[in-house]
Coordinates of C-alpha atoms in Angstrom, one line a residue:
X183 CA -12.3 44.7 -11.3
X184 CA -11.4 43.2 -14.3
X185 CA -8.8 40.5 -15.7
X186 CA -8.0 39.5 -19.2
X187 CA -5.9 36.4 -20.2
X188 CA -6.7 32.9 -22.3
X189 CA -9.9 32.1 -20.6
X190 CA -10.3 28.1 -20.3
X191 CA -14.1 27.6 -21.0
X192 CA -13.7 23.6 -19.7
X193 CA -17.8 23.0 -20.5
X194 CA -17.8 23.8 -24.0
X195 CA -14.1 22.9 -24.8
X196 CA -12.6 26.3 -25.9
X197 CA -10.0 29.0 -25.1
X198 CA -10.5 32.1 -25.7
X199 CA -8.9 35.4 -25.3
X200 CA -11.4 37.4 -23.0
X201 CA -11.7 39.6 -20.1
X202 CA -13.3 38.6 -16.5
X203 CA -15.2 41.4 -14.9
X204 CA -15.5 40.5 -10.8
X205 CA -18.2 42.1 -8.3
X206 CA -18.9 41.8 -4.7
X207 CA -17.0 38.4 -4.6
X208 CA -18.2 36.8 -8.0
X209 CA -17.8 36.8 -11.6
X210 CA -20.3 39.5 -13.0
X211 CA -19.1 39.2 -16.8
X212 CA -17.0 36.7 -19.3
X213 CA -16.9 38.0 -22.7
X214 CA -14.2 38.0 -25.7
X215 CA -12.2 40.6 -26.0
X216 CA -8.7 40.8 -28.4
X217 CA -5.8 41.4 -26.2
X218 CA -2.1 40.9 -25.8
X219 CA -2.5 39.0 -22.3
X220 CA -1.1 35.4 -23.0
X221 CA -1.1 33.7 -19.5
X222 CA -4.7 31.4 -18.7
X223 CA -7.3 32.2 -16.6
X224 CA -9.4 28.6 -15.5
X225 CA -11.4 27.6 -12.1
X226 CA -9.6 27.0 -9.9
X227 CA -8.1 23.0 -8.0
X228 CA -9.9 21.0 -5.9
X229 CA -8.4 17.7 -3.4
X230 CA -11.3 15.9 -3.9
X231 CA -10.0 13.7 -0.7
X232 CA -7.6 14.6 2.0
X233 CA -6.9 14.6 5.9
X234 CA -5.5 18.0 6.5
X235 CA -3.7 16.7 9.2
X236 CA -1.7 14.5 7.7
X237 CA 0.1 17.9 6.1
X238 CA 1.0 18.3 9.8
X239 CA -0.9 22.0 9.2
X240 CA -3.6 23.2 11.1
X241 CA -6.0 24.5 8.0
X242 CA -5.7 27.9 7.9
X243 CA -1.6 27.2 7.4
X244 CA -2.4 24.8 4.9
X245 CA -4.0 27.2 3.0
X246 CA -1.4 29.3 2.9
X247 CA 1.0 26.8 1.1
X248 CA -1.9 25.4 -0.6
X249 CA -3.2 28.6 -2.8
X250 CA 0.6 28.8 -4.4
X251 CA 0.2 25.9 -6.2
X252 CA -3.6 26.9 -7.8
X253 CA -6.0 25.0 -5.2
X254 CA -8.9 26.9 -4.2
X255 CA -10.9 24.3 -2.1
X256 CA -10.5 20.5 -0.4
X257 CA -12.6 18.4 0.3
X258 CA -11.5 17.2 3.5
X259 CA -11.8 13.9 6.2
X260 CA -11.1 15.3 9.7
X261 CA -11.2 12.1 10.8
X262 CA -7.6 12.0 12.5
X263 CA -8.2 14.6 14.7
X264 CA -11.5 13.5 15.4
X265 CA -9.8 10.0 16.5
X266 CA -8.2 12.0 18.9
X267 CA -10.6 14.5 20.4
X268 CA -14.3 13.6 19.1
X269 CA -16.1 16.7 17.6
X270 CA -14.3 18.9 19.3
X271 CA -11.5 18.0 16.9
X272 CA -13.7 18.6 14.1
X273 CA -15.2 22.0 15.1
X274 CA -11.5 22.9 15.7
X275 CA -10.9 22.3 12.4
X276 CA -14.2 24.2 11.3
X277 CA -13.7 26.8 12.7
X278 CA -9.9 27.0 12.0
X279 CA -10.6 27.0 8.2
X280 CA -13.3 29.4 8.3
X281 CA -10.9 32.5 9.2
X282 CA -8.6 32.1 6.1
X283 CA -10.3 33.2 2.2
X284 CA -9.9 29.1 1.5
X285 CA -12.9 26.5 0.7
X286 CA -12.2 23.9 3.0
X287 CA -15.4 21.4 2.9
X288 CA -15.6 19.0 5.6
X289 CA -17.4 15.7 6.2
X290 CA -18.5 13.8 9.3
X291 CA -16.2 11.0 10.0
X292 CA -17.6 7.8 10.0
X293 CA -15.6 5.4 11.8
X294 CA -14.4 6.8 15.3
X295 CA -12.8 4.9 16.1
X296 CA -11.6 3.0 13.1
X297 CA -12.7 -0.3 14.2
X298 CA -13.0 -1.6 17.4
X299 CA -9.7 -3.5 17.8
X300 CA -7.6 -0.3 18.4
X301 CA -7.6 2.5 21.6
X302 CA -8.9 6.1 20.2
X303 CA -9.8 9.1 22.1
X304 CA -12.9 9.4 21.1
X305 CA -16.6 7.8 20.0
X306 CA -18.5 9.3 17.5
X307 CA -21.8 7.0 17.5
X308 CA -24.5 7.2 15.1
X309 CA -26.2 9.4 17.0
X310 CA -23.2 12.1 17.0
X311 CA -23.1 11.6 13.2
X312 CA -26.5 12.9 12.7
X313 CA -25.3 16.3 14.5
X314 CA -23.1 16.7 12.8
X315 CA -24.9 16.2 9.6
X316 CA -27.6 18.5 10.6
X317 CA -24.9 21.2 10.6
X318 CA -25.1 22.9 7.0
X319 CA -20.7 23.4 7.4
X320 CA -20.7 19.5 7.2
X321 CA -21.2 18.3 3.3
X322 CA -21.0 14.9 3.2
X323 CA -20.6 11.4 5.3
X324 CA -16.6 10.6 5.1
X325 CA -15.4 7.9 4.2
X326 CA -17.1 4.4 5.6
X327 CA -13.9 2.1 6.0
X328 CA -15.6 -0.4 8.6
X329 CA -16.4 -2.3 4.9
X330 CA -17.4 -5.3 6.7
X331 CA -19.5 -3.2 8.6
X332 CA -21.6 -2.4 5.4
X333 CA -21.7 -6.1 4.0
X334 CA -22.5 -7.9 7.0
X335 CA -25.3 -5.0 7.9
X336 CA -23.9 -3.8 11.0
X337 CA -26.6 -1.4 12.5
X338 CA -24.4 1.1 13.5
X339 CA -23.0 1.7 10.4
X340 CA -26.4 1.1 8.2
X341 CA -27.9 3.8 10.7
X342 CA -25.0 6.4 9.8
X343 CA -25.5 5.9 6.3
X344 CA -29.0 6.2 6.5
X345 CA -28.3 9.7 8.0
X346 CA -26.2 11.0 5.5
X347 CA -29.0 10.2 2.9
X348 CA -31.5 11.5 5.3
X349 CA -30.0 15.3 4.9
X350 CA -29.2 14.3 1.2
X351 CA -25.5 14.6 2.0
X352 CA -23.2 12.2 -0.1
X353 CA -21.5 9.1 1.4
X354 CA -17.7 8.4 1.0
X355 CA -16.2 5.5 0.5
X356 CA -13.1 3.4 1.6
X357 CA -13.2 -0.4 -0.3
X358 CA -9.4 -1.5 -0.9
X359 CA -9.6 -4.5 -3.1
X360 CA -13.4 -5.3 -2.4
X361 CA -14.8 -6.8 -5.8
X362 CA -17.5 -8.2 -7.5
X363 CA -20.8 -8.9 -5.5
X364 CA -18.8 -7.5 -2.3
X365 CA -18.6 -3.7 -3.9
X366 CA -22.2 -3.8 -5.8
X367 CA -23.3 -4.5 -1.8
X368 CA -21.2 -1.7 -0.8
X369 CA -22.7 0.4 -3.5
X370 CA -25.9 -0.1 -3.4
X371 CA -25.6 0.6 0.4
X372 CA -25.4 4.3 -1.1
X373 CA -21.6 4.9 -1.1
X374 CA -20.5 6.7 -3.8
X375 CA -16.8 6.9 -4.6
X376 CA -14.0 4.6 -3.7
X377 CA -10.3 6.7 -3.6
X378 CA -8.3 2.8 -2.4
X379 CA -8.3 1.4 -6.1
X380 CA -4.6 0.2 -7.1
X381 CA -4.7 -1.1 -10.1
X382 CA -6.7 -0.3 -13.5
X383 CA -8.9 -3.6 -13.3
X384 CA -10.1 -2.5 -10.2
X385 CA -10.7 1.3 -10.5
X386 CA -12.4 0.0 -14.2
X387 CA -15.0 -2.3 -11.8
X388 CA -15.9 0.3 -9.9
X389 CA -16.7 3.0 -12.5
X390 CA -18.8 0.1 -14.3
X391 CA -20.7 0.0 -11.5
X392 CA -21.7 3.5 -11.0
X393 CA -19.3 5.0 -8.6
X394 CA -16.8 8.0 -8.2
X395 CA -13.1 7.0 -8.6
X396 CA -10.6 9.4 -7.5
X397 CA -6.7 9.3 -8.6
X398 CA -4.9 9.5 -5.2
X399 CA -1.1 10.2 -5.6
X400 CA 0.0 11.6 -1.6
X401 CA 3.1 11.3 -0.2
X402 CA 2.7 7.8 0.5
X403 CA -0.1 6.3 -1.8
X404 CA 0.8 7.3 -5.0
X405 CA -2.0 4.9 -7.7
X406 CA -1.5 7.6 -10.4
X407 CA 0.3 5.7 -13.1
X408 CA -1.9 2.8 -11.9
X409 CA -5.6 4.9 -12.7
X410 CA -4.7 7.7 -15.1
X411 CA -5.1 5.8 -18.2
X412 CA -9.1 5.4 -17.1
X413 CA -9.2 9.0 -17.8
X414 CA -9.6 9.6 -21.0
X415 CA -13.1 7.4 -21.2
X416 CA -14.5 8.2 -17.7
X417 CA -13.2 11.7 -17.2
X418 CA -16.6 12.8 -15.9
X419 CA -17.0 10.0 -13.0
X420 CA -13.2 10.9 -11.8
X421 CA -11.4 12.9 -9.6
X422 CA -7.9 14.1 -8.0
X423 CA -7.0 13.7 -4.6
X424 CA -4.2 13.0 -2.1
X425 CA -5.6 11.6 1.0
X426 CA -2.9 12.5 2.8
X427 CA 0.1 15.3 2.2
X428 CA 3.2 15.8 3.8
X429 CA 4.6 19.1 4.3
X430 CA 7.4 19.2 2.6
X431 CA 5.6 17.4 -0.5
X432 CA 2.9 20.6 -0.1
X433 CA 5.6 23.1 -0.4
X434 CA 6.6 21.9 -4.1
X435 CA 3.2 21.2 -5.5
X436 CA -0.6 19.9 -4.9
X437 CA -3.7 18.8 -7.8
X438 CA -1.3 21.0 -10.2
X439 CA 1.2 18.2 -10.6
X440 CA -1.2 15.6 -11.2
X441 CA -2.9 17.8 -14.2
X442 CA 0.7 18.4 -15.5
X443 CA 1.6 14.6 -15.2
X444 CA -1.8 13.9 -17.0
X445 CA -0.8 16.2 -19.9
X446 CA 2.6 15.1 -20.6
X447 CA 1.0 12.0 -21.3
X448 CA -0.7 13.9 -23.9
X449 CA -4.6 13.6 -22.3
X450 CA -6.8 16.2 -23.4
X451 CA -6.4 19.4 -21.6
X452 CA -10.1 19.4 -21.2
X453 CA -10.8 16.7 -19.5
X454 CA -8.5 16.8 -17.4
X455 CA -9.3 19.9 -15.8
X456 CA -12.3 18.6 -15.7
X457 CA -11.5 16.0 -13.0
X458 CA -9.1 18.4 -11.4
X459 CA -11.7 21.5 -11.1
X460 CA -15.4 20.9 -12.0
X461 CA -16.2 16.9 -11.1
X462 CA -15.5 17.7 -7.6
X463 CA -18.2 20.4 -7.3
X464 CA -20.7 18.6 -9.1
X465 CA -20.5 15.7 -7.2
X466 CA -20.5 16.9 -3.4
X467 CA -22.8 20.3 -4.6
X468 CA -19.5 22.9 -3.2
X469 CA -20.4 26.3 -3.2
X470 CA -17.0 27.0 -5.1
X471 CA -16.9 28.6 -8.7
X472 CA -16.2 27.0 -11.8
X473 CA -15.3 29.9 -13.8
X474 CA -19.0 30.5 -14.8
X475 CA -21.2 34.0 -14.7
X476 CA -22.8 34.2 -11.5
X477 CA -20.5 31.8 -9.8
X478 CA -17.9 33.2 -6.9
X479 CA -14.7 34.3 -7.9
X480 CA -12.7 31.3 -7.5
X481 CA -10.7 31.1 -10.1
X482 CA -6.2 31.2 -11.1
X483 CA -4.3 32.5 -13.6
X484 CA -1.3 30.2 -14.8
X485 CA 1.3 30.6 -17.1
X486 CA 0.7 27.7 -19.4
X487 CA -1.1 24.7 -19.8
X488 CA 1.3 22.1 -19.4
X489 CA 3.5 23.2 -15.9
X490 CA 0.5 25.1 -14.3
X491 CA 2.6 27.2 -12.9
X492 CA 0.2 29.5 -10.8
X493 CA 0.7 33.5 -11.5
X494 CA -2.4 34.7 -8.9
X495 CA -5.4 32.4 -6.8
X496 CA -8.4 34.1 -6.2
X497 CA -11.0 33.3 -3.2
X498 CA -14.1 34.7 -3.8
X499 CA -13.0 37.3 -6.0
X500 CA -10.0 38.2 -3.6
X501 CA -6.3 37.9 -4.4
X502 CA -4.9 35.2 -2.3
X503 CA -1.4 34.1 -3.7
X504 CA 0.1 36.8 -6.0
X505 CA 3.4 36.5 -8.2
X506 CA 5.3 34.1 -5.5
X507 CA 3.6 35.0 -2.2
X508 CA 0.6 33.9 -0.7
X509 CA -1.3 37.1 0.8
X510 CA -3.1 34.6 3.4
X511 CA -1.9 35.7 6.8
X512 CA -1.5 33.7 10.0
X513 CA -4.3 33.6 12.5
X514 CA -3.9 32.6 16.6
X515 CA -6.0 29.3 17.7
X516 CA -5.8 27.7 21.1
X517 CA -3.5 24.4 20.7
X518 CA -5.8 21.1 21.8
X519 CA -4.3 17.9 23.0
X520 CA -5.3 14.5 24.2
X521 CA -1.8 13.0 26.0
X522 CA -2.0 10.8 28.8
X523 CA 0.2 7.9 29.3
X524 CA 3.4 7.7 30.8
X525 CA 7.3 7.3 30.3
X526 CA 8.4 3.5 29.3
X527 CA 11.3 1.7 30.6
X528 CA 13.7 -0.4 27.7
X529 CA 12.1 -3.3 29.9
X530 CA 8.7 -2.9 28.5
X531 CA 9.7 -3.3 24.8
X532 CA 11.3 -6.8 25.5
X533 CA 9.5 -9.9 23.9
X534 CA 10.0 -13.0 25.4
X535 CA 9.9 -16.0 22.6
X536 CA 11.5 -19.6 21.9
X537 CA 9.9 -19.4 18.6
X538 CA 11.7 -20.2 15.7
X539 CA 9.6 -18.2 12.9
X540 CA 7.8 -15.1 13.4
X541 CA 5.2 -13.1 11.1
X542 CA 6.3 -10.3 10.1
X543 CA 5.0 -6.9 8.3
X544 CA 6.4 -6.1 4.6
X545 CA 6.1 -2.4 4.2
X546 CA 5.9 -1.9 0.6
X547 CA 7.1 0.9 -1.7
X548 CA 4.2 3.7 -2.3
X549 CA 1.5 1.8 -0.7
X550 CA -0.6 1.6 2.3
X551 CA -1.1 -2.2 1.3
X552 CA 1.5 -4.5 3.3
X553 CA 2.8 -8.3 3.1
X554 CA 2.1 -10.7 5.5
X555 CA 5.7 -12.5 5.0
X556 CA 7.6 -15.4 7.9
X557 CA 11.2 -14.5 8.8
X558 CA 13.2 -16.3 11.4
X559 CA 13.0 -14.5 14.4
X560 CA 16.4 -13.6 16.3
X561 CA 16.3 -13.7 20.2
X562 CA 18.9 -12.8 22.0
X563 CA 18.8 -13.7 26.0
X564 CA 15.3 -14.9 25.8
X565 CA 14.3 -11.7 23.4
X566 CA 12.7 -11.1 20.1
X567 CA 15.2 -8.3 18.8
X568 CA 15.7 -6.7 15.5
X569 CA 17.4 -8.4 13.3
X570 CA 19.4 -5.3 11.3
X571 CA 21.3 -8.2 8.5
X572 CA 17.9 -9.2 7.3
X573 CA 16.2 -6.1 8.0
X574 CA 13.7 -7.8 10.2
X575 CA 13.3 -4.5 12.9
X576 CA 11.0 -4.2 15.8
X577 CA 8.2 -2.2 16.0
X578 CA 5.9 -1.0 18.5
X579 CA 2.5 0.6 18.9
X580 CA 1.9 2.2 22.3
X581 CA -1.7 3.9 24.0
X582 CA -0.9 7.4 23.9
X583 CA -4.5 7.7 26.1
X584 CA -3.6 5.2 28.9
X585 CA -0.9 3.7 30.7
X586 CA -1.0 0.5 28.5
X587 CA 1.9 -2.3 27.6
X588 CA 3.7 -1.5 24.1
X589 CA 2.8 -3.6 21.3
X590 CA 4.9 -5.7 19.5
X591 CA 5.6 -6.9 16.0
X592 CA 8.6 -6.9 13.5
X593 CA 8.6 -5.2 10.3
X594 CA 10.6 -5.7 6.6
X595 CA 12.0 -2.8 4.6
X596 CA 12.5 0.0 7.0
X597 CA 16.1 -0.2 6.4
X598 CA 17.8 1.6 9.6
X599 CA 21.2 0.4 10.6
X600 CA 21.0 2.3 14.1
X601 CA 18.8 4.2 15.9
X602 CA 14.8 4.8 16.0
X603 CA 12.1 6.8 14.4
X604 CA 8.9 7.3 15.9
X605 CA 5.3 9.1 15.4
X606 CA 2.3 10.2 16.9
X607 CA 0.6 10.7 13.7
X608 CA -0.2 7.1 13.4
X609 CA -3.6 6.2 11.4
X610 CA -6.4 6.1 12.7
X611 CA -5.9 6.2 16.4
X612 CA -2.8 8.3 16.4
X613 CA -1.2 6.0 18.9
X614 CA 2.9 6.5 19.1
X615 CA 4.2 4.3 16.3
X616 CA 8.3 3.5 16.5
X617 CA 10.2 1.2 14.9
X618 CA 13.9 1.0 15.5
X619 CA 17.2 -1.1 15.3
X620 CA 17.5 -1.5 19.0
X621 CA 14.6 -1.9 22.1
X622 CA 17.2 0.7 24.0
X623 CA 16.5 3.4 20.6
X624 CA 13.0 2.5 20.5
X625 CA 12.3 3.0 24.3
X626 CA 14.3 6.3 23.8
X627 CA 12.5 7.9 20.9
X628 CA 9.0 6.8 22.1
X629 CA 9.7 9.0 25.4
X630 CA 11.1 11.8 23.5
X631 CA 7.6 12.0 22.0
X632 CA 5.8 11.4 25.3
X633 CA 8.1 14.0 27.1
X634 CA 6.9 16.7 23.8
X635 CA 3.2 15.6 24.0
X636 CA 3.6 14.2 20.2
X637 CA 5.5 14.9 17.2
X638 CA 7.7 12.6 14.7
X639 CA 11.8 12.0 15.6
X640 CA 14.7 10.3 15.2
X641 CA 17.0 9.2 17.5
X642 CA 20.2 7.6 17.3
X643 CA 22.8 6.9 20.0
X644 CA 24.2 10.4 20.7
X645 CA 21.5 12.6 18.9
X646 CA 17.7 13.7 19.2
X647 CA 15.6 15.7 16.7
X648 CA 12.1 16.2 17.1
X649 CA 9.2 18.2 15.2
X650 CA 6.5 18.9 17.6
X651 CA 3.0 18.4 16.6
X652 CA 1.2 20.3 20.0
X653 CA -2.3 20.4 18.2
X654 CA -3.4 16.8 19.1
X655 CA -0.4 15.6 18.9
X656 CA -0.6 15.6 15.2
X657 CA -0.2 19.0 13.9
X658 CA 2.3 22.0 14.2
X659 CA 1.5 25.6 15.8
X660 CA 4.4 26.9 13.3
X661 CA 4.2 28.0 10.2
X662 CA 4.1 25.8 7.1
X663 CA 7.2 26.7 5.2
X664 CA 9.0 26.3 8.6
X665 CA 7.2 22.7 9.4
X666 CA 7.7 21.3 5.6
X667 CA 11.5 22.3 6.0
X668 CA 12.0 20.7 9.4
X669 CA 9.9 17.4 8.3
X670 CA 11.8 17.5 5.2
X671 CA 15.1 17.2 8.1
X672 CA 13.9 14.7 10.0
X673 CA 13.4 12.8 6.5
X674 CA 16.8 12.6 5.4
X675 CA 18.2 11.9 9.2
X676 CA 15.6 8.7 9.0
X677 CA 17.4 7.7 5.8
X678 CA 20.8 8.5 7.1
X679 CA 19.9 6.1 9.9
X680 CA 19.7 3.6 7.2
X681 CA 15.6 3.7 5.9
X682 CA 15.9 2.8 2.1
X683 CA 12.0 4.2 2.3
X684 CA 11.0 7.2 0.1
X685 CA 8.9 8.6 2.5
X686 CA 9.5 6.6 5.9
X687 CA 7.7 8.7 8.2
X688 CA 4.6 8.1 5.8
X689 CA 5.2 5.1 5.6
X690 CA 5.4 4.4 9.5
X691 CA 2.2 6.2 9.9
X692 CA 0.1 4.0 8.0
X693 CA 1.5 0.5 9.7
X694 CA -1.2 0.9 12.3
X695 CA -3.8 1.4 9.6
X696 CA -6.4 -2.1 10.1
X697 CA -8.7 -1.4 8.0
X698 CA -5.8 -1.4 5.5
X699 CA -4.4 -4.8 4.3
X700 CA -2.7 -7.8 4.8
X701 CA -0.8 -7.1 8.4
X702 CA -0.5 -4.3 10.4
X703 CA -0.2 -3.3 14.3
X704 CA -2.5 -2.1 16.7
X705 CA -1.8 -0.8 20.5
X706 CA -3.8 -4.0 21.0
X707 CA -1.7 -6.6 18.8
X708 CA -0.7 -7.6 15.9
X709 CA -3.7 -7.7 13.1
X710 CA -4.9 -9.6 10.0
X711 CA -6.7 -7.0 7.9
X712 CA -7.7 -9.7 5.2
X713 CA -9.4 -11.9 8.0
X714 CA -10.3 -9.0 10.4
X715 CA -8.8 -10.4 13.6
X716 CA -5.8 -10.5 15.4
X717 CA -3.0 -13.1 15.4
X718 CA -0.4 -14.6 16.3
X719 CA 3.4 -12.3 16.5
X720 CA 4.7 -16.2 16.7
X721 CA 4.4 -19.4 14.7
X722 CA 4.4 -22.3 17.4

């Protein structure tokens, strides 16, 4: 088979007119040859981070949206399901990916749970980690985000670590904000990237010190505008990724829209495919082509260098996403789940307080990063209740594992009026996550999700919508375009509820994330990621 166009020679920093001859799966020839093609040929895009499950897909239907948009390969943290069912999650997810023409590449996950101050469904140990390492599908140690774990020694983690460089496998990292001799620890600990950086100061610390820094720009992290302008001087020590992907964000675009946000601002074409295509290969040793002789097939054709608009994707030299329609088809899985706590009553969302002043959570814009910030606190017949004129709204976590009581907290710029959204894709624990205007809408839209085994909704006095998420409670069985356009629903009912968010289901995902800074909420209380220990709901 053979394919001509403006071949993209990213290496040696040419383009050429030339024809691709492919064989049994890889490229057997790349030579000049005059032609009237005029779209490009170049290696395919890689996600240098991401949770598949945060597109809500199981893998193989990721793929499917995935390949339209040029991406060939991820490099992906099954961590969240992992949180859920141990590795049994993560062979799901194996073996899931492994019967579509996709490259997913998966790590361990390092921190199941997430820390010990939240309820998971699972352990992995140290001792789990190294199976998992021994098997050759597993390519690198995901990312550490127990970082106090690493500077304070903690044997459990050193001993992971020390796995992951035992079968040469590299180690990801996970150090919002850590600076000066905090990340050279972390470092030299082996960790070798860091996708948390926020601002240029910190990203440029990082690189300085010899690590990996990938762009992330997800549905709800977005650091783009905040790194790119590293770029142009550390281009070979960077990479693209989006840590986590809705799916309605999927169905517009992927690693092609950060390339043709990069090139507007007139980068050089070069190196920026070279952090979109070749970085990620190098550094984690993929076995996915890079356009070379010899390599597989993996490779797109696009119709210009600025919009990437993707013409074909090939996989190992076989057409996967041709002129508009991906050719990957659906395959049939058993749907796993890990459910078991029971209905709540309005009763058990119900705060009793006399206290004035109350901390509360500032969701901000974008970010996984939140506020610690102290609002009055409105009670109403002995209650803590949401405040909708300051936009002061309850929140709740609740053990989707065991009959446990809700926790409570109170969180700033959610922006609903009425009603209640809720999820059970809730980092990292996937506990149900609501937040809502009233206890009576919260209590209703956490059973709606109970009652479903999982799924995000929206609730309001006289209407329910739901999108299921059967496969551990955090993924559809549907198809992709079908799950994008539902979410996409869901979305605007959340902001017609009043939620002034850009991406409030996102958003409500990551408010249980500890690990994350300053304040978030675990099924276990209300938690001070700076200081790494719970506190008080109430100032006395």
């Amino acid at each position: 088979m053979k394919l001509q166009g403006q071949i993209v020679d990213i290496p040696n920093r040419r383009i050429f007119k030339g024809e691709v001859t492919l064989q049994n799966g890889k490229i057997l020839n790349i030579k000049e040859k005059q032609h009237e093609v005029n779209h490009y040929i170049l290696p395919g895009f890689i996600d240098a981070h991401i949770h598949i499950e945060s597109s809500m897909l199981v893998p193989s239907e990721f793929a499917r949206l995935a390949v339209k948009h040029g991406t060939v390969a991820t490099v992906s943290d099954p961590h969240e399901i992992a949180n859920v069912l141990g590795v049994e999650g993560v062979e799901f997810m194996i073996d899931n990916g492994k019967k579509v023409p996709f490259k997913f590449n998966f790590g361990a996950p390092s921190c199941v749970p997430a820390t010990e101050f939240e309820s998971a469904g699972a352990t992995i140990d140290s001792e789990g980690i190294r199976k998992l390492l021994e098997n050759p599908d597993i390519k690198y140690l995901a990312e550490m985000m127990n970082y106090p774990g690493v500077l304070f020694d903690d044997p459990e983690v050193m001993k992971k670590i020390q796995w992951a460089k035992h079968f040469n496998k590299p180690v990801d990292g996970h150090a919002p904000g850590v600076l000066g001799d905090d990340i050279t620890k972390y470092i030299n600990a082996g960790i070798t990237t860091d996708h948390e950086c926020v601002t240029y100061e910190e990203g440029f610390e990082k690189l300085q010190k010899g690590m990996k820094i990938l762009i992330r720009e997800g549905s709800a992290a977005k650091n783009f505008e905040a790194l790119i302008d590293l770029l142009p001087q550390h281009f070979e020590n960077m990479m693209f990724c989006s840590d986590d992907k809705h799916p309605d964000d999927l169905l517009l675009h992927h690693i092609n829209h950060l390339c043709t946000r990069a090139v507007a601002k007139d980068m050089d074409i070069f190196k920026v495919l070279q952090v979109a295509c070749i970085n990620p290969v190098k550094h984690y040793g993929l076995d996915v082509g890079t356009l070379n002789v010899g390599d597989a097939a993996d490779f797109i054709l696009v119709e210009d260098l600025k919009t990437f608009k993707t013409i074909q994707t090939y996989s190992d030299g076989q057409l996967v996403f041709d002129e508009g329609a991906s050719l990957i088809g659906r395959v049939s899985f058993k749907n796993l789940n890990n459910f078991n706590t029971s209905k709540k009553d309005v009763s058990d969302f119900r705060f009793e307080s006399t206290s004035k002043y109350i901390r509360v959570i500032e969701a901000m814009e974008g970010q996984l990063v939140t506020n610690e910030i102290i609002k009055a606190g409105l009670i109403n017949d002995g209650n803590l209740v949401s405040n909708i004129e300051d936009d002061v709204l309850k929140m709740t976590v609740v053990n989707r594992y065991q009959d446990q009581p809700p926790a409570i907290a109170f969180i700033k710029n959610f922006g609903l009026k009425t009603g209640a959204i809720a999820s059970s894709v809730g980092h990292d624990s996937h506990n149900i996550i609501a937040v809502g205007a009233s206890d009576e809408a919260i209590c209703k839209a956490v059973n709606l999700l109970i009652e479903n085994k999982g799924g995000i909704c929206a609730v309001s006095d006289s209407e329910e919508h739901i999108l299921p998420l059967p496969v551990a409670g955090i993924m559809s069985d549907q198809v992709g375009k079908t799950v994008g356009k539902q979410y996409a629903a869901l979305d605007q009912i959340a902001k017609e509820l009043g939620s002034t968010l850009k991406a409030p289901y996102m958003t409500l995902s990551f408010m249980a994330l500890l690990v994350i800074p300053a304040l978030k909420l675990s099924d276990k209380g209300l938690f001070n990621g700076k200081d790494f220990k719970f506190t008080d709901l109430e100032i006395k």
